[in-house]
mmCIF file of C-alpha atoms in Angstrom:
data_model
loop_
_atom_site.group_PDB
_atom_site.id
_atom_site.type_symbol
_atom_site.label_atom_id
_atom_site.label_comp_id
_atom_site.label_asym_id
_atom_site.label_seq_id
_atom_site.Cartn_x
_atom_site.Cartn_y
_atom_site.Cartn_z
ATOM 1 C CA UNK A 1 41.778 -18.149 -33.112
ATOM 2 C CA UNK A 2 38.813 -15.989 -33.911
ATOM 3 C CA UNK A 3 36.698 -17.912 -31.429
ATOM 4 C CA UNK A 4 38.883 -17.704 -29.166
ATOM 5 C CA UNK A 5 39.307 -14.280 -28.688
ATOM 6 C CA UNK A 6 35.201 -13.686 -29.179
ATOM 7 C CA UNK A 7 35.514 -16.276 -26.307
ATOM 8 C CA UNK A 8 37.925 -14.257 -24.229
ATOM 9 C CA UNK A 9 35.952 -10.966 -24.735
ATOM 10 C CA UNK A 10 32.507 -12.770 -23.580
ATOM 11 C CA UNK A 11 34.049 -13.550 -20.843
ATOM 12 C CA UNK A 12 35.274 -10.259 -19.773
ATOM 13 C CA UNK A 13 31.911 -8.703 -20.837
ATOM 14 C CA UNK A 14 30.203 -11.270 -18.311
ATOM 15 C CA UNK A 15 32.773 -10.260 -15.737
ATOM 16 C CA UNK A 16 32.417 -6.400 -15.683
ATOM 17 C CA UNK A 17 28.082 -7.379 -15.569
ATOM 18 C CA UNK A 18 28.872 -9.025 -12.371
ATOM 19 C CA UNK A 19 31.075 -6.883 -10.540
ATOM 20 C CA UNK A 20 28.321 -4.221 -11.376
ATOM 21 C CA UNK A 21 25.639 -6.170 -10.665
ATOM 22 C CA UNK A 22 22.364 -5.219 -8.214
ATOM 23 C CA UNK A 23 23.192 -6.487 -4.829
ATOM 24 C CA UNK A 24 21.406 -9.528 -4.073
ATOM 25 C CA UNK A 25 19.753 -7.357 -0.947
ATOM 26 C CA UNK A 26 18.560 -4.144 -3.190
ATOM 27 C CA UNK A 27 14.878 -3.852 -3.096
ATOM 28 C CA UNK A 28 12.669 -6.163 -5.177
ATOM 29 C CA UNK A 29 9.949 -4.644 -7.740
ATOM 30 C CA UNK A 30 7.281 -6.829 -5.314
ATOM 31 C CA UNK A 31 6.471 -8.568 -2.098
ATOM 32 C CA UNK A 32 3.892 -10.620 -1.615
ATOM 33 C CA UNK A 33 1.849 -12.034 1.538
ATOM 34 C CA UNK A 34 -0.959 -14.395 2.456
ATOM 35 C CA UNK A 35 -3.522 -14.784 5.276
ATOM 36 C CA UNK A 36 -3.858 -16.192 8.058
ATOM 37 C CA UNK A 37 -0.453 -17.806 7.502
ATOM 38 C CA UNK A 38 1.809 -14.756 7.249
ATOM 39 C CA UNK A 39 1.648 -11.531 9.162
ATOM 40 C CA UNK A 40 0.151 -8.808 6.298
ATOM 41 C CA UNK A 41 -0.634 -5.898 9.029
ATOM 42 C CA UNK A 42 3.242 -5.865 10.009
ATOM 43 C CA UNK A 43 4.060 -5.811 6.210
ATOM 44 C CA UNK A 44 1.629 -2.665 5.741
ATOM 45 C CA UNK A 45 2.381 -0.928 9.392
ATOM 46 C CA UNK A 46 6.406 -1.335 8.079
ATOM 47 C CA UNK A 47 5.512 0.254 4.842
ATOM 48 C CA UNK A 48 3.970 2.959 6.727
ATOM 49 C CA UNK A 49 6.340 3.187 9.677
ATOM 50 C CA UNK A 50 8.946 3.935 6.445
ATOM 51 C CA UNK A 51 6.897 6.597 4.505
ATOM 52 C CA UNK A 52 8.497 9.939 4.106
ATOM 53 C CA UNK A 53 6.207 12.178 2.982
ATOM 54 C CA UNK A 54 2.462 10.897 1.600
ATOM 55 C CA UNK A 55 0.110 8.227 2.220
ATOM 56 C CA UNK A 56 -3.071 8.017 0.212
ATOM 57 C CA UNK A 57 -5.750 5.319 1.458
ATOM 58 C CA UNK A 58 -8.863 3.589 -0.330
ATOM 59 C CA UNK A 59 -10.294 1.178 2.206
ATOM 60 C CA UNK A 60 -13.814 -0.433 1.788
ATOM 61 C CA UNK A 61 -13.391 -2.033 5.192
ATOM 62 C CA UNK A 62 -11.389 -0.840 7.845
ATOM 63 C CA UNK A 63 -11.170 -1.603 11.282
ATOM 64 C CA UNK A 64 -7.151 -2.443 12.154
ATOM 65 C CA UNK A 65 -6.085 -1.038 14.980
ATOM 66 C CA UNK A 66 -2.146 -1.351 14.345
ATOM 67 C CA UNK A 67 -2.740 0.405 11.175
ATOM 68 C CA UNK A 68 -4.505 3.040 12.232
ATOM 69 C CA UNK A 69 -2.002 3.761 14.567
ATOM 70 C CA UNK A 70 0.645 3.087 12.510
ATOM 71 C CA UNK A 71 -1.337 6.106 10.310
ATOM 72 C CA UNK A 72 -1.602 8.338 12.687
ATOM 73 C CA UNK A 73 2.203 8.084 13.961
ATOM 74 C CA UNK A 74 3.425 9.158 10.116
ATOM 75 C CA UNK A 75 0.671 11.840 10.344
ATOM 76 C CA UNK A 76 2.346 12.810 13.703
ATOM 77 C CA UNK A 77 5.813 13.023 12.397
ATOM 78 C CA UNK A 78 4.605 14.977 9.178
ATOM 79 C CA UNK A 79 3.622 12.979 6.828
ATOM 80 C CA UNK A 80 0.677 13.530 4.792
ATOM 81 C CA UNK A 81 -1.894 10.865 4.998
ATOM 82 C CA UNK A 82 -5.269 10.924 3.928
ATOM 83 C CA UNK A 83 -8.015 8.380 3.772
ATOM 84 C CA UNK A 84 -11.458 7.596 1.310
ATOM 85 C CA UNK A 85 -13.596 5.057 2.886
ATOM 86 C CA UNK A 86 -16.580 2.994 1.865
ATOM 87 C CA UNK A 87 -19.861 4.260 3.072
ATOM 88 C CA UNK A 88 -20.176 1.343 5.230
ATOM 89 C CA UNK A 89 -17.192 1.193 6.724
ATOM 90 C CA UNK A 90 -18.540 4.288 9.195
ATOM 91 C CA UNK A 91 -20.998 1.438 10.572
ATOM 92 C CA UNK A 92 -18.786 -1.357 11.307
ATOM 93 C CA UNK A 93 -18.066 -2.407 14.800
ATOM 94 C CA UNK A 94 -14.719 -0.512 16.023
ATOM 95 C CA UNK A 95 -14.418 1.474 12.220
ATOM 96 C CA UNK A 96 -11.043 3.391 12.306
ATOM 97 C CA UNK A 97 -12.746 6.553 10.361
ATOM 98 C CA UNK A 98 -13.183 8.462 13.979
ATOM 99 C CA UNK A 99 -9.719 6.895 15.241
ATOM 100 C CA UNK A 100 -8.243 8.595 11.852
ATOM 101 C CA UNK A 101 -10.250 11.950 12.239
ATOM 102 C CA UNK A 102 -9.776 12.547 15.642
ATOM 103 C CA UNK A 103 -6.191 12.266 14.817
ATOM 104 C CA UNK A 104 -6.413 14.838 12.846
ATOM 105 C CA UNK A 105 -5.790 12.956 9.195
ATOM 106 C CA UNK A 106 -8.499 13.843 6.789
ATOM 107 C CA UNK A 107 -10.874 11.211 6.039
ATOM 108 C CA UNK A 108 -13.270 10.826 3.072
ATOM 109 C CA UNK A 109 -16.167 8.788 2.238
ATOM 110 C CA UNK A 110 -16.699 7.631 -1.237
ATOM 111 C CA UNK A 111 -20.987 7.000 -1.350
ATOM 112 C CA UNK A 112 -20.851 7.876 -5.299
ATOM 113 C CA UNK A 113 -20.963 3.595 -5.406
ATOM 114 C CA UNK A 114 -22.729 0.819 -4.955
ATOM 115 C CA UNK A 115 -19.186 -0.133 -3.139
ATOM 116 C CA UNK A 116 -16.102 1.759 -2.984
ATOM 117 C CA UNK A 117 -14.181 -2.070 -2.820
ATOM 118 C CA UNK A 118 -10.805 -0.750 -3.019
ATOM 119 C CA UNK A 119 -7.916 -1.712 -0.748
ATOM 120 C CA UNK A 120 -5.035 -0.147 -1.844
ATOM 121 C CA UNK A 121 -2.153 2.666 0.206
ATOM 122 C CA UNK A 122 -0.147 4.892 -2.265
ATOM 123 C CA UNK A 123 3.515 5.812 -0.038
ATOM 124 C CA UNK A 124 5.341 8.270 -1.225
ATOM 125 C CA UNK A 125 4.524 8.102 -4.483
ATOM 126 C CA UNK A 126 6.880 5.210 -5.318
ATOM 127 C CA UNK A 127 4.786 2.166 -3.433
ATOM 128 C CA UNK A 128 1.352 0.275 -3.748
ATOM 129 C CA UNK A 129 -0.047 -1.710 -1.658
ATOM 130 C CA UNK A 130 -3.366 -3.309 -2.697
ATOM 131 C CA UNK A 131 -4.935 -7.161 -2.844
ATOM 132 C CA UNK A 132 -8.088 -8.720 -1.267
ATOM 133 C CA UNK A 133 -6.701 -8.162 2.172
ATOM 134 C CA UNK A 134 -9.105 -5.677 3.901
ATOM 135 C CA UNK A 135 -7.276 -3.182 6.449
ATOM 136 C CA UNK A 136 -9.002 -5.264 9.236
ATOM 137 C CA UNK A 137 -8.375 -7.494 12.147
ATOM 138 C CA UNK A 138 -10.423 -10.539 10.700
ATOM 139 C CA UNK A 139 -8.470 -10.344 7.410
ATOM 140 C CA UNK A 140 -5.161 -11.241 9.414
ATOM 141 C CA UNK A 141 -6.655 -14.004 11.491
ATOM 142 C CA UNK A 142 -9.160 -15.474 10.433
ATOM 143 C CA UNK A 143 -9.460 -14.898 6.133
ATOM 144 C CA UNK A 144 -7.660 -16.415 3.834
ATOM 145 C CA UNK A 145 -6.632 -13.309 2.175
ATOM 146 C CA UNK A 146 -3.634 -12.052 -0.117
ATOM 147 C CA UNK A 147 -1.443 -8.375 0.053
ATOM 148 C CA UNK A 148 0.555 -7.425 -3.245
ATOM 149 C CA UNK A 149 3.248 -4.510 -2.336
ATOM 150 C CA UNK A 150 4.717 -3.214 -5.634
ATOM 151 C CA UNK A 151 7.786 -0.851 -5.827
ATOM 152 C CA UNK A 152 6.900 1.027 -9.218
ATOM 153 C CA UNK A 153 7.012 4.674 -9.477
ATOM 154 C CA UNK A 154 4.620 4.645 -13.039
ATOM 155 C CA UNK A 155 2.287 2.304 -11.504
ATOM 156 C CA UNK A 156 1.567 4.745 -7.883
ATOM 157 C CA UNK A 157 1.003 7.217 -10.446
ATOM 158 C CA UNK A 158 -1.988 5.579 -11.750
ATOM 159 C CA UNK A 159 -3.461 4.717 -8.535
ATOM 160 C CA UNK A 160 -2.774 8.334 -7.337
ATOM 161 C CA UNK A 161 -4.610 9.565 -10.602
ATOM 162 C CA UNK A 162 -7.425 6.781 -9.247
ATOM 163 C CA UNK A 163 -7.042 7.542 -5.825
ATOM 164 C CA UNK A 164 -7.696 11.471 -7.291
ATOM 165 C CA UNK A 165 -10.790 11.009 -9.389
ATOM 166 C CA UNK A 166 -12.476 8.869 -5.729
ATOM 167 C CA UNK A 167 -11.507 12.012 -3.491
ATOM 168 C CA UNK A 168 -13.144 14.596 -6.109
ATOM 169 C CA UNK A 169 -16.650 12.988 -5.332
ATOM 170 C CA UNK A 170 -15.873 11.837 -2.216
ATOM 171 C CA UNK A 171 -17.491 13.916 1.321
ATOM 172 C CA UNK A 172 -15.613 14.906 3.746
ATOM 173 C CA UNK A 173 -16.006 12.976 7.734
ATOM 174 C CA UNK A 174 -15.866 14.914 10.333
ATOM 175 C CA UNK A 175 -16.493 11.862 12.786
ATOM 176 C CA UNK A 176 -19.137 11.149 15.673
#
């Protein structure tokens, strides 16, 4: 009888979990995506298209088009978005740094190392999106290449205080 009735009350626990459940559609904690295969510059220009009010940048390379659009559209519509470079980024073939600046969204250049190999976006404080993919047209056709998008508030705080530290010794670019 005992059993029973433990029986009977598991099964009403297990009940009430479900009917208060996560939807199945809620936002997952990650998203993943892979080059060439799988279209990583839409995932990042969504992310951005959806910020509300900050992006922070690292980029060693940079030299997407879409995304530096997509960039200067938030900038346009008020968000904050700002941008630390690699040293050699400024001499790449179609860089993005005077696309960026002449948008008006403050860009950075992090010479204080050997390379400044980071890849990562901060939104809003709650997002980050980092992995080998480099912000760049070859990265989405022709690399084989891999973007990590993780939906942690705690986490964005660390690469903000990262992000941080890289701007404090960082120059500022005026452009050509």
């Amino acid at each position: 009888m005992a059993l029973n009735r433990t029986m009977a009350l598991f099964g009403i626990f297990f009940a009430v979990m479900l009917s208060t459940a996560v939807p199945v559609h809620a936002a997952v904690p990650w998203e993943v995506c892979f080059t060439p295969r799988e279209d990583c510059t839409k995932a990042i220009v969504t992310a951005i298209t959806e910020a509300r009010r900050a992006v922070s940048v690292q980029a060693f390379s940079f030299t997407s088009k879409p995304i530096a659009r997509a960039l200067a559209a938030a900038h346009e519509r008020g968000v904050q978005v700002e941008v630390i470079l690699d040293q050699s980024s400024l001499k790449a073939h179609h860089a993005s740094a005077d696309v960026l600046a002449g948008s008006g969204i403050p860009v950075f250049v992090d010479s204080a190392h050997l390379l400044a190999h980071n890849k990562v976006m901060v939104i809003d404080g709650e997002t980050v999106i980092t992995g080998s993919f480099n912000f760049t047209y070859a990265a989405q056709r022709d690399n084989a290449e891999n973007l990590l998008i993780l939906h942690d508030r705690a986490l964005a705080g660390r690469y903000l205080d990262n992000w941080q530290e890289h701007r404090k010794h960082s120059e500022v670019y005026h452009g050509r």
